[in-house]
PDB file of C-alpha atoms in Angstrom:
ATOM      1  CA  MET A  28      -0.811  45.404  35.876  1.00 52.00           C
ATOM      2  CA  PRO A  29      -3.957  44.418  37.871  1.00 57.00           C
ATOM      3  CA  ALA A  30      -5.133  40.925  37.665  1.00 51.00           C
ATOM      4  CA  ALA A  31      -8.452  41.799  36.219  1.00 52.00           C
ATOM      5  CA  GLU A  32      -6.793  43.689  33.242  1.00 55.00           C
ATOM      6  CA  GLN A  33      -4.517  40.584  32.642  1.00 52.00           C
ATOM      7  CA  VAL A  34      -7.492  38.372  32.487  1.00 45.00           C
ATOM      8  CA  ARG A  35      -9.346  40.741  29.975  1.00 54.00           C
ATOM      9  CA  ARG A  36      -6.151  40.800  27.729  1.00 54.00           C
ATOM     10  CA  GLY A  37      -5.949  36.881  27.864  1.00 51.00           C
ATOM     11  CA  GLU A  38      -9.624  36.703  26.880  1.00 52.00           C
ATOM     12  CA  GLY A  39      -9.043  39.140  24.233  1.00 51.00           C
ATOM     13  CA  VAL A  40      -6.167  36.928  22.768  1.00 51.00           C
ATOM     14  CA  GLU A  41      -8.172  33.755  22.966  1.00 55.00           C
ATOM     15  CA  SER A  42     -11.229  35.460  21.383  1.00 59.00           C
ATOM     16  CA  ARG A  43      -8.766  36.381  18.426  1.00 77.00           C
ATOM     17  CA  GLU A  44      -7.777  32.761  17.893  1.00 86.00           C
ATOM     18  CA  ASN A  45      -8.771  31.250  14.456  1.00 91.00           C
ATOM     19  CA  ILE A  46      -9.002  27.518  14.835  1.00 91.00           C
ATOM     20  CA  TYR A  47      -9.174  27.016  11.133  1.00 93.00           C
ATOM     21  CA  THR A  48      -5.711  28.602  10.714  1.00 92.00           C
ATOM     22  CA  PHE A  49      -4.033  26.352  13.404  1.00 94.00           C
ATOM     23  CA  VAL A  50      -0.844  24.816  11.912  1.00 94.00           C
ATOM     24  CA  PRO A  51      -2.125  21.082  12.400  1.00 93.00           C
ATOM     25  CA  ASN A  52      -5.368  22.013  10.548  1.00 94.00           C
ATOM     26  CA  LEU A  53      -3.341  23.829   7.759  1.00 95.00           C
ATOM     27  CA  ILE A  54      -1.410  20.483   7.555  1.00 95.00           C
ATOM     28  CA  GLY A  55      -4.707  18.888   7.385  1.00 94.00           C
ATOM     29  CA  TYR A  56      -5.959  20.950   4.473  1.00 96.00           C
ATOM     30  CA  SER A  57      -2.774  20.142   2.634  1.00 96.00           C
ATOM     31  CA  ARG A  58      -3.559  16.465   3.017  1.00 96.00           C
ATOM     32  CA  ILE A  59      -6.877  16.932   1.403  1.00 96.00           C
ATOM     33  CA  VAL A  60      -5.357  18.729  -1.634  1.00 97.00           C
ATOM     34  CA  LEU A  61      -2.767  15.965  -1.956  1.00 97.00           C
ATOM     35  CA  ALA A  62      -5.346  13.320  -1.676  1.00 96.00           C
ATOM     36  CA  VAL A  63      -7.561  14.971  -4.384  1.00 96.00           C
ATOM     37  CA  ALA A  64      -4.522  15.114  -6.740  1.00 97.00           C
ATOM     38  CA  SER A  65      -3.750  11.676  -6.159  1.00 96.00           C
ATOM     39  CA  LEU A  66      -7.123  10.699  -7.069  1.00 95.00           C
ATOM     40  CA  TYR A  67      -6.915  12.686 -10.468  1.00 94.00           C
ATOM     41  CA  TYR A  68      -3.770  10.637 -11.468  1.00 92.00           C
ATOM     42  CA  MET A  69      -5.014   7.456 -10.015  1.00 92.00           C
ATOM     43  CA  PRO A  70      -6.371   5.950 -13.217  1.00 88.00           C
ATOM     44  CA  LEU A  71      -3.316   5.927 -15.357  1.00 85.00           C
ATOM     45  CA  HIS A  72      -0.183   7.564 -13.512  1.00 89.00           C
ATOM     46  CA  PRO A  73       0.552   4.954 -10.806  1.00 91.00           C
ATOM     47  CA  ARG A  74       3.911   6.551  -9.692  1.00 90.00           C
ATOM     48  CA  THR A  75       2.610  10.091  -9.468  1.00 93.00           C
ATOM     49  CA  CYS A  76      -0.532   8.927  -7.654  1.00 94.00           C
ATOM     50  CA  SER A  77       1.387   6.838  -5.314  1.00 94.00           C
ATOM     51  CA  LEU A  78       3.811   9.725  -4.382  1.00 95.00           C
ATOM     52  CA  LEU A  79       0.940  12.130  -3.636  1.00 96.00           C
ATOM     53  CA  TYR A  80      -1.174   9.599  -1.674  1.00 96.00           C
ATOM     54  CA  SER A  81       1.828   8.601   0.279  1.00 95.00           C
ATOM     55  CA  VAL A  82       2.844  12.125   1.167  1.00 96.00           C
ATOM     56  CA  SER A  83      -0.709  12.840   2.052  1.00 95.00           C
ATOM     57  CA  CYS A  84      -0.709   9.717   4.410  1.00 92.00           C
ATOM     58  CA  LEU A  85       2.607  10.716   6.173  1.00 91.00           C
ATOM     59  CA  LEU A  86       1.354  14.079   6.880  1.00 92.00           C
ATOM     60  CA  ASP A  87      -1.108  12.311   9.182  1.00 89.00           C
ATOM     61  CA  ALA A  88       1.731  11.806  11.704  1.00 87.00           C
ATOM     62  CA  LEU A  89       3.193  15.285  11.362  1.00 90.00           C
ATOM     63  CA  ASP A  90      -0.249  17.115  12.191  1.00 88.00           C
ATOM     64  CA  GLY A  91      -0.551  15.184  15.334  1.00 86.00           C
ATOM     65  CA  TYR A  92       2.980  16.113  16.484  1.00 89.00           C
ATOM     66  CA  ALA A  93       2.401  19.754  15.351  1.00 91.00           C
ATOM     67  CA  ALA A  94      -0.658  19.746  17.448  1.00 89.00           C
ATOM     68  CA  ARG A  95       1.164  18.486  20.705  1.00 88.00           C
ATOM     69  CA  TYR A  96       4.200  20.646  20.217  1.00 91.00           C
ATOM     70  CA  LEU A  97       2.238  23.907  19.522  1.00 90.00           C
ATOM     71  CA  ASP A  98      -0.377  23.119  21.929  1.00 91.00           C
ATOM     72  CA  GLN A  99      -3.013  23.418  19.141  1.00 91.00           C
ATOM     73  CA  SER A 100      -5.050  20.219  19.587  1.00 88.00           C
ATOM     74  CA  THR A 101      -8.636  20.800  18.744  1.00 89.00           C
ATOM     75  CA  ARG A 102     -11.768  18.672  18.221  1.00 88.00           C
ATOM     76  CA  PHE A 103     -12.113  20.155  14.956  1.00 91.00           C
ATOM     77  CA  GLY A 104      -8.646  19.118  13.935  1.00 90.00           C
ATOM     78  CA  ALA A 105      -9.291  15.587  15.287  1.00 87.00           C
ATOM     79  CA  VAL A 106     -12.498  15.010  13.166  1.00 90.00           C
ATOM     80  CA  LEU A 107     -10.978  16.679  10.140  1.00 92.00           C
ATOM     81  CA  ASP A 108      -8.047  14.110  10.524  1.00 91.00           C
ATOM     82  CA  MET A 109     -10.246  11.180  11.045  1.00 91.00           C
ATOM     83  CA  VAL A 110     -12.597  12.090   8.138  1.00 93.00           C
ATOM     84  CA  THR A 111      -9.572  12.608   5.761  1.00 94.00           C
ATOM     85  CA  ASP A 112      -8.287   9.109   6.684  1.00 93.00           C
ATOM     86  CA  ARG A 113     -11.564   7.450   6.142  1.00 94.00           C
ATOM     87  CA  CYS A 114     -12.327   9.205   2.742  1.00 95.00           C
ATOM     88  CA  THR A 115      -8.769   8.660   1.186  1.00 95.00           C
ATOM     89  CA  THR A 116      -8.747   4.998   2.056  1.00 96.00           C
ATOM     90  CA  ALA A 117     -12.277   4.457   0.769  1.00 97.00           C
ATOM     91  CA  CYS A 118     -11.441   6.247  -2.447  1.00 96.00           C
ATOM     92  CA  LEU A 119      -8.450   4.013  -3.062  1.00 96.00           C
ATOM     93  CA  LEU A 120     -10.586   0.958  -2.154  1.00 97.00           C
ATOM     94  CA  VAL A 121     -13.211   2.081  -4.541  1.00 96.00           C
ATOM     95  CA  PHE A 122     -10.494   2.131  -7.330  1.00 94.00           C
ATOM     96  CA  LEU A 123      -9.291  -1.459  -6.145  1.00 95.00           C
ATOM     97  CA  ALA A 124     -12.764  -2.542  -6.654  1.00 94.00           C
ATOM     98  CA  SER A 125     -12.958  -1.574 -10.083  1.00 89.00           C
ATOM     99  CA  ALA A 126      -9.534  -2.645 -11.035  1.00 88.00           C
ATOM    100  CA  PHE A 127      -9.965  -6.179  -9.576  1.00 89.00           C
ATOM    101  CA  PRO A 128     -13.728  -6.712 -10.168  1.00 87.00           C
ATOM    102  CA  ARG A 129     -13.809 -10.303  -8.914  1.00 88.00           C
ATOM    103  CA  TRP A 130     -12.502  -9.198  -5.434  1.00 93.00           C
ATOM    104  CA  SER A 131     -14.908  -6.134  -5.518  1.00 94.00           C
ATOM    105  CA  ILE A 132     -17.018  -7.615  -2.654  1.00 96.00           C
ATOM    106  CA  VAL A 133     -13.945  -7.712  -0.528  1.00 97.00           C
ATOM    107  CA  PHE A 134     -13.115  -4.094  -1.155  1.00 97.00           C
ATOM    108  CA  GLN A 135     -16.537  -3.084  -0.361  1.00 97.00           C
ATOM    109  CA  GLY A 136     -16.679  -4.841   2.668  1.00 97.00           C
ATOM    110  CA  LEU A 137     -13.568  -3.418   3.930  1.00 97.00           C
ATOM    111  CA  ILE A 138     -15.003   0.152   3.106  1.00 97.00           C
ATOM    112  CA  ALA A 139     -18.059  -0.755   5.201  1.00 97.00           C
ATOM    113  CA  LEU A 140     -16.120  -2.210   8.066  1.00 97.00           C
ATOM    114  CA  ASP A 141     -13.964   0.903   8.215  1.00 96.00           C
ATOM    115  CA  MET A 142     -16.671   3.514   7.985  1.00 96.00           C
ATOM    116  CA  ALA A 143     -19.068   1.562  10.486  1.00 96.00           C
ATOM    117  CA  SER A 144     -16.292   0.800  12.959  1.00 95.00           C
ATOM    118  CA  HIS A 145     -15.151   4.277  13.267  1.00 93.00           C
ATOM    119  CA  TYR A 146     -18.595   5.901  13.227  1.00 93.00           C
ATOM    120  CA  MET A 147     -19.614   3.567  15.951  1.00 93.00           C
ATOM    121  CA  HIS A 148     -16.714   4.144  18.098  1.00 92.00           C
ATOM    122  CA  MET A 149     -16.967   7.993  17.562  1.00 90.00           C
ATOM    123  CA  TYR A 150     -20.678   7.968  18.370  1.00 90.00           C
ATOM    124  CA  ALA A 151     -20.337   5.666  21.550  1.00 90.00           C
ATOM    125  CA  THR A 152     -17.644   7.822  22.862  1.00 87.00           C
ATOM    126  CA  LEU A 153     -19.715  10.991  22.493  1.00 85.00           C
ATOM    127  CA  ALA A 154     -22.902   9.422  23.697  1.00 84.00           C
ATOM    128  CA  MET A 155     -21.427   7.449  26.774  1.00 81.00           C
ATOM    129  CA  GLY A 156     -18.137   9.482  27.503  1.00 76.00           C
ATOM    130  CA  GLY A 157     -19.245  12.982  26.946  1.00 69.00           C
ATOM    131  CA  SER A 158     -18.434  15.693  24.757  1.00 64.00           C
ATOM    132  CA  ASP A 159     -15.039  16.220  26.114  1.00 67.00           C
ATOM    133  CA  GLU A 160     -14.013  12.603  25.783  1.00 72.00           C
ATOM    134  CA  SER A 161     -11.598  11.847  23.079  1.00 75.00           C
ATOM    135  CA  HIS A 162     -12.267   8.633  21.024  1.00 75.00           C
ATOM    136  CA  LYS A 163      -8.484   7.775  21.729  1.00 76.00           C
ATOM    137  CA  ASN A 164      -9.121   7.509  25.493  1.00 78.00           C
ATOM    138  CA  VAL A 165     -10.010   3.815  25.642  1.00 81.00           C
ATOM    139  CA  ASP A 166      -9.494   2.247  29.041  1.00 81.00           C
ATOM    140  CA  LYS A 167      -7.720  -1.126  29.419  1.00 82.00           C
ATOM    141  CA  SER A 168     -10.827  -2.663  31.082  1.00 81.00           C
ATOM    142  CA  ARG A 169     -12.943  -2.023  27.904  1.00 82.00           C
ATOM    143  CA  SER A 170     -10.357  -3.417  25.457  1.00 85.00           C
ATOM    144  CA  PHE A 171      -6.530  -4.187  25.788  1.00 89.00           C
ATOM    145  CA  ILE A 172      -6.034  -4.028  21.948  1.00 91.00           C
ATOM    146  CA  LEU A 173      -7.836  -0.864  21.389  1.00 91.00           C
ATOM    147  CA  ASN A 174      -5.986   0.849  24.437  1.00 90.00           C
ATOM    148  CA  LEU A 175      -2.604  -0.308  23.043  1.00 90.00           C
ATOM    149  CA  TYR A 176      -3.639   1.023  19.433  1.00 92.00           C
ATOM    150  CA  TYR A 177      -4.794   4.220  20.503  1.00 90.00           C
ATOM    151  CA  THR A 178      -2.492   5.029  23.315  1.00 89.00           C
ATOM    152  CA  ASN A 179       0.840   3.799  21.849  1.00 90.00           C
ATOM    153  CA  ARG A 180       1.794   6.188  19.176  1.00 88.00           C
ATOM    154  CA  THR A 181       4.270   3.606  17.491  1.00 91.00           C
ATOM    155  CA  VAL A 182       1.648   1.025  17.346  1.00 92.00           C
ATOM    156  CA  LEU A 183      -0.939   3.343  15.759  1.00 91.00           C
ATOM    157  CA  PHE A 184       1.505   4.737  13.074  1.00 92.00           C
ATOM    158  CA  LEU A 185       2.696   1.250  12.134  1.00 94.00           C
ATOM    159  CA  CYS A 186      -0.837  -0.108  11.905  1.00 94.00           C
ATOM    160  CA  CYS A 187      -2.224   2.817   9.835  1.00 93.00           C
ATOM    161  CA  ALA A 188       0.756   3.290   7.599  1.00 94.00           C
ATOM    162  CA  LEU A 189       1.276  -0.334   6.767  1.00 95.00           C
ATOM    163  CA  ASN A 190      -2.496  -0.754   6.286  1.00 96.00           C
ATOM    164  CA  GLU A 191      -2.178   2.071   3.565  1.00 96.00           C
ATOM    165  CA  VAL A 192       1.064   0.661   2.124  1.00 96.00           C
ATOM    166  CA  PHE A 193      -0.690  -2.623   1.499  1.00 97.00           C
ATOM    167  CA  PHE A 194      -3.386  -1.035  -0.433  1.00 97.00           C
ATOM    168  CA  ILE A 195      -0.951   1.109  -2.415  1.00 96.00           C
ATOM    169  CA  ALA A 196       0.959  -2.071  -3.308  1.00 96.00           C
ATOM    170  CA  LEU A 197      -2.335  -3.665  -4.616  1.00 95.00           C
ATOM    171  CA  TYR A 198      -2.932  -0.418  -6.598  1.00 94.00           C
ATOM    172  CA  LEU A 199       0.643  -0.754  -8.162  1.00 93.00           C
ATOM    173  CA  LEU A 200      -0.098  -4.430  -8.923  1.00 91.00           C
ATOM    174  CA  SER A 201      -3.277  -3.321 -11.099  1.00 88.00           C
ATOM    175  CA  PHE A 202      -0.767  -1.851 -13.433  1.00 86.00           C
ATOM    176  CA  SER A 203       1.516  -5.013 -13.805  1.00 79.00           C
ATOM    177  CA  SER A 204       0.504  -8.212 -12.281  1.00 65.00           C
ATOM    178  CA  PRO A 205      -1.710 -10.575 -14.322  1.00 64.00           C
ATOM    179  CA  LEU A 206      -1.982 -13.019 -11.333  1.00 65.00           C
ATOM    180  CA  LEU A 207      -4.676 -10.692  -9.768  1.00 65.00           C
ATOM    181  CA  SER A 208      -6.385  -9.487 -12.986  1.00 60.00           C
ATOM    182  CA  PRO A 209      -5.839 -11.945 -16.015  1.00 59.00           C
ATOM    183  CA  GLY A 210      -7.674  -9.540 -18.180  1.00 57.00           C
ATOM    184  CA  LEU A 211      -4.675  -6.989 -18.252  1.00 52.00           C
ATOM    185  CA  LEU A 212      -2.682  -9.236 -20.578  1.00 53.00           C
ATOM    186  CA  GLU A 213      -5.662 -10.114 -22.975  1.00 56.00           C
ATOM    187  CA  GLN A 214      -5.200  -7.896 -26.102  1.00 51.00           C
ATOM    188  CA  VAL A 215      -8.855  -8.010 -27.172  1.00 50.00           C
ATOM    189  CA  PRO A 216      -9.283  -6.135 -30.531  1.00 53.00           C
ATOM    190  CA  GLU A 217     -12.691  -4.848 -29.640  1.00 52.00           C
ATOM    191  CA  ILE A 218     -11.214  -3.117 -26.669  1.00 49.00           C
ATOM    192  CA  LYS A 219      -9.067  -0.833 -28.795  1.00 52.00           C
ATOM    193  CA  GLN A 220     -12.350   0.427 -30.411  1.00 53.00           C
ATOM    194  CA  ALA A 221     -13.957   1.223 -27.132  1.00 54.00           C
ATOM    195  CA  ASN A 222     -14.716   4.415 -25.395  1.00 62.00           C
ATOM    196  CA  PRO A 223     -11.305   5.710 -24.152  1.00 60.00           C
ATOM    197  CA  TYR A 224     -12.917   6.307 -20.618  1.00 61.00           C
ATOM    198  CA  SER A 225     -14.516   2.866 -20.497  1.00 62.00           C
ATOM    199  CA  ALA A 226     -13.496   0.455 -17.948  1.00 60.00           C
ATOM    200  CA  ALA A 227     -12.069  -1.967 -20.539  1.00 59.00           C
ATOM    201  CA  ALA A 228      -9.990   0.744 -22.213  1.00 62.00           C
ATOM    202  CA  LEU A 229      -8.625   1.937 -18.905  1.00 66.00           C
ATOM    203  CA  GLU A 230      -7.713  -1.584 -17.954  1.00 66.00           C
ATOM    204  CA  LEU A 231      -5.745  -2.076 -21.317  1.00 65.00           C
ATOM    205  CA  ALA A 232      -4.044   1.304 -20.632  1.00 65.00           C
ATOM    206  CA  ARG A 233      -2.850   0.080 -17.345  1.00 69.00           C
ATOM    207  CA  ALA A 234      -1.380  -3.272 -18.612  1.00 64.00           C
ATOM    208  CA  ASN A 235       2.279  -3.827 -18.166  1.00 61.00           C
ATOM    209  CA  LYS A 236       3.005  -0.352 -17.042  1.00 69.00           C
ATOM    210  CA  MET A 237       5.534  -1.441 -14.427  1.00 75.00           C
ATOM    211  CA  ASP A 238       7.327  -4.419 -12.950  1.00 80.00           C
ATOM    212  CA  SER A 239       5.505  -6.233 -10.276  1.00 83.00           C
ATOM    213  CA  THR A 240       8.332  -7.468  -8.095  1.00 87.00           C
ATOM    214  CA  VAL A 241       8.552  -4.572  -5.668  1.00 90.00           C
ATOM    215  CA  PRO A 242       4.700  -4.116  -5.265  1.00 92.00           C
ATOM    216  CA  TRP A 243       4.542  -7.960  -4.620  1.00 93.00           C
ATOM    217  CA  VAL A 244       7.175  -7.885  -1.886  1.00 94.00           C
ATOM    218  CA  ILE A 245       5.587  -4.581  -0.324  1.00 95.00           C
ATOM    219  CA  ALA A 246       2.290  -6.287  -0.396  1.00 96.00           C
ATOM    220  CA  ILE A 247       3.470  -9.600   1.285  1.00 96.00           C
ATOM    221  CA  VAL A 248       5.201  -7.677   4.158  1.00 97.00           C
ATOM    222  CA  SER A 249       2.444  -5.318   4.946  1.00 97.00           C
ATOM    223  CA  PHE A 250      -0.387  -8.034   4.582  1.00 97.00           C
ATOM    224  CA  PRO A 251      -0.288  -9.252   8.246  1.00 97.00           C
ATOM    225  CA  VAL A 252      -0.404  -5.669   9.525  1.00 96.00           C
ATOM    226  CA  MET A 253      -3.341  -4.906   7.057  1.00 97.00           C
ATOM    227  CA  MET A 254      -5.079  -7.878   8.501  1.00 97.00           C
ATOM    228  CA  LEU A 255      -4.549  -6.897  12.088  1.00 96.00           C
ATOM    229  CA  LYS A 256      -5.947  -3.535  11.469  1.00 96.00           C
ATOM    230  CA  GLN A 257      -9.057  -5.051  10.102  1.00 96.00           C
ATOM    231  CA  ILE A 258      -9.250  -7.264  13.295  1.00 96.00           C
ATOM    232  CA  ILE A 259      -8.743  -3.897  15.241  1.00 95.00           C
ATOM    233  CA  ASN A 260     -11.829  -2.473  13.335  1.00 96.00           C
ATOM    234  CA  VAL A 261     -13.901  -5.501  14.099  1.00 96.00           C
ATOM    235  CA  VAL A 262     -13.018  -5.196  17.848  1.00 95.00           C
ATOM    236  CA  GLN A 263     -13.763  -1.455  17.960  1.00 94.00           C
ATOM    237  CA  LEU A 264     -17.144  -2.084  16.195  1.00 95.00           C
ATOM    238  CA  VAL A 265     -18.154  -4.870  18.592  1.00 95.00           C
ATOM    239  CA  LYS A 266     -16.947  -2.963  21.690  1.00 93.00           C
ATOM    240  CA  ALA A 267     -18.662   0.212  20.683  1.00 92.00           C
ATOM    241  CA  SER A 268     -21.994  -1.706  20.053  1.00 94.00           C
ATOM    242  CA  ARG A 269     -21.724  -3.290  23.459  1.00 92.00           C
ATOM    243  CA  TRP A 270     -21.042   0.030  25.000  1.00 90.00           C
ATOM    244  CA  LEU A 271     -23.892   1.578  23.563  1.00 91.00           C
ATOM    245  CA  ALA A 272     -26.142  -1.249  24.458  1.00 93.00           C
ATOM    246  CA  GLU A 273     -25.151  -1.098  28.010  1.00 90.00           C
ATOM    247  CA  GLY A 274     -25.971   2.502  28.153  1.00 89.00           C
ATOM    248  CA  ASP A 275     -29.457   1.591  26.714  1.00 91.00           C
ATOM    249  CA  LEU A 276     -30.053  -0.911  29.360  1.00 92.00           C
ATOM    250  CA  LYS A 277     -28.843   1.479  32.074  1.00 88.00           C
ATOM    251  CA  ALA A 278     -31.191   4.214  30.673  1.00 88.00           C
ATOM    252  CA  ARG A 279     -34.113   1.820  30.600  1.00 90.00           C
ATOM    253  CA  ARG A 280     -33.510   0.727  34.212  1.00 90.00           C
ATOM    254  CA  GLU A 281     -33.384   4.305  35.265  1.00 88.00           C
ATOM    255  CA  ARG A 282     -36.618   5.060  33.552  1.00 88.00           C
ATOM    256  CA  ARG A 283     -38.392   2.121  35.129  1.00 88.00           C
ATOM    257  CA  LYS A 284     -37.161   3.119  38.566  1.00 85.00           C
ATOM    258  CA  ASN A 285     -38.299   6.749  38.055  1.00 84.00           C
ATOM    259  CA  LEU A 286     -41.820   5.405  36.861  1.00 83.00           C
ATOM    260  CA  LYS A 287     -42.088   3.285  40.085  1.00 79.00           C
ATOM    261  CA  LYS A 288     -41.281   6.402  42.261  1.00 76.00           C
ATOM    262  CA  GLY A 289     -43.820   8.257  40.398  1.00 67.00           C
ATOM    263  CA  LEU A 290     -46.486   5.506  41.255  1.00 57.00           C
TER     264      LEU A 290
END
């Protein structure tokens, strides 16, 4: 077969490819479905919610493996994966902010840090590294900890997984532990007559639904890694900000140089 004909046939196959139906992206859609289902059960069904949420998170590792194994890595899939991660974590933290109102500012801060850190990092990568640059390609000269985080799959998986595990443990504790929310054990008569969908009624409905021993153990074990993940988010935010600022300074110098040449 002539080479030109082979090229035409190859181009025909590529043109028929549908990025949206690549296996890793199908796994990504299933993650979204599972996450939405977990949110539906979140207010009053801790075991069902935790199972659905955990499976959704674990599939995050599977879609990356499928992308590499099947040679189906795409920018659409990478963005879908990251957006799903950010949204599911934010939704869980929103619930925790309502379940533990005296700690709400902490959870709100974690949401803001997570969103800002990843947005700044992605934007800096696109603006400074070019459209073909992956946000996971972080040079050691820029940041050793970010390079280790993004290039070592074991580190990346453990940090992300145990970060989510810690928040799931806190979620389970909202159904059991009076240490974090003393109101769970207060049987106030007026609450029984409240709107069944009110915060007070839902708090009462969650009280003593499960034993707190296992969630406490999980929370204590995963807490150091969760803190490490937040430190990485701060480093990522600072490094991305500096990278953008360096680009701005370089652009301003070039502009001044061109103005002088024009004179």
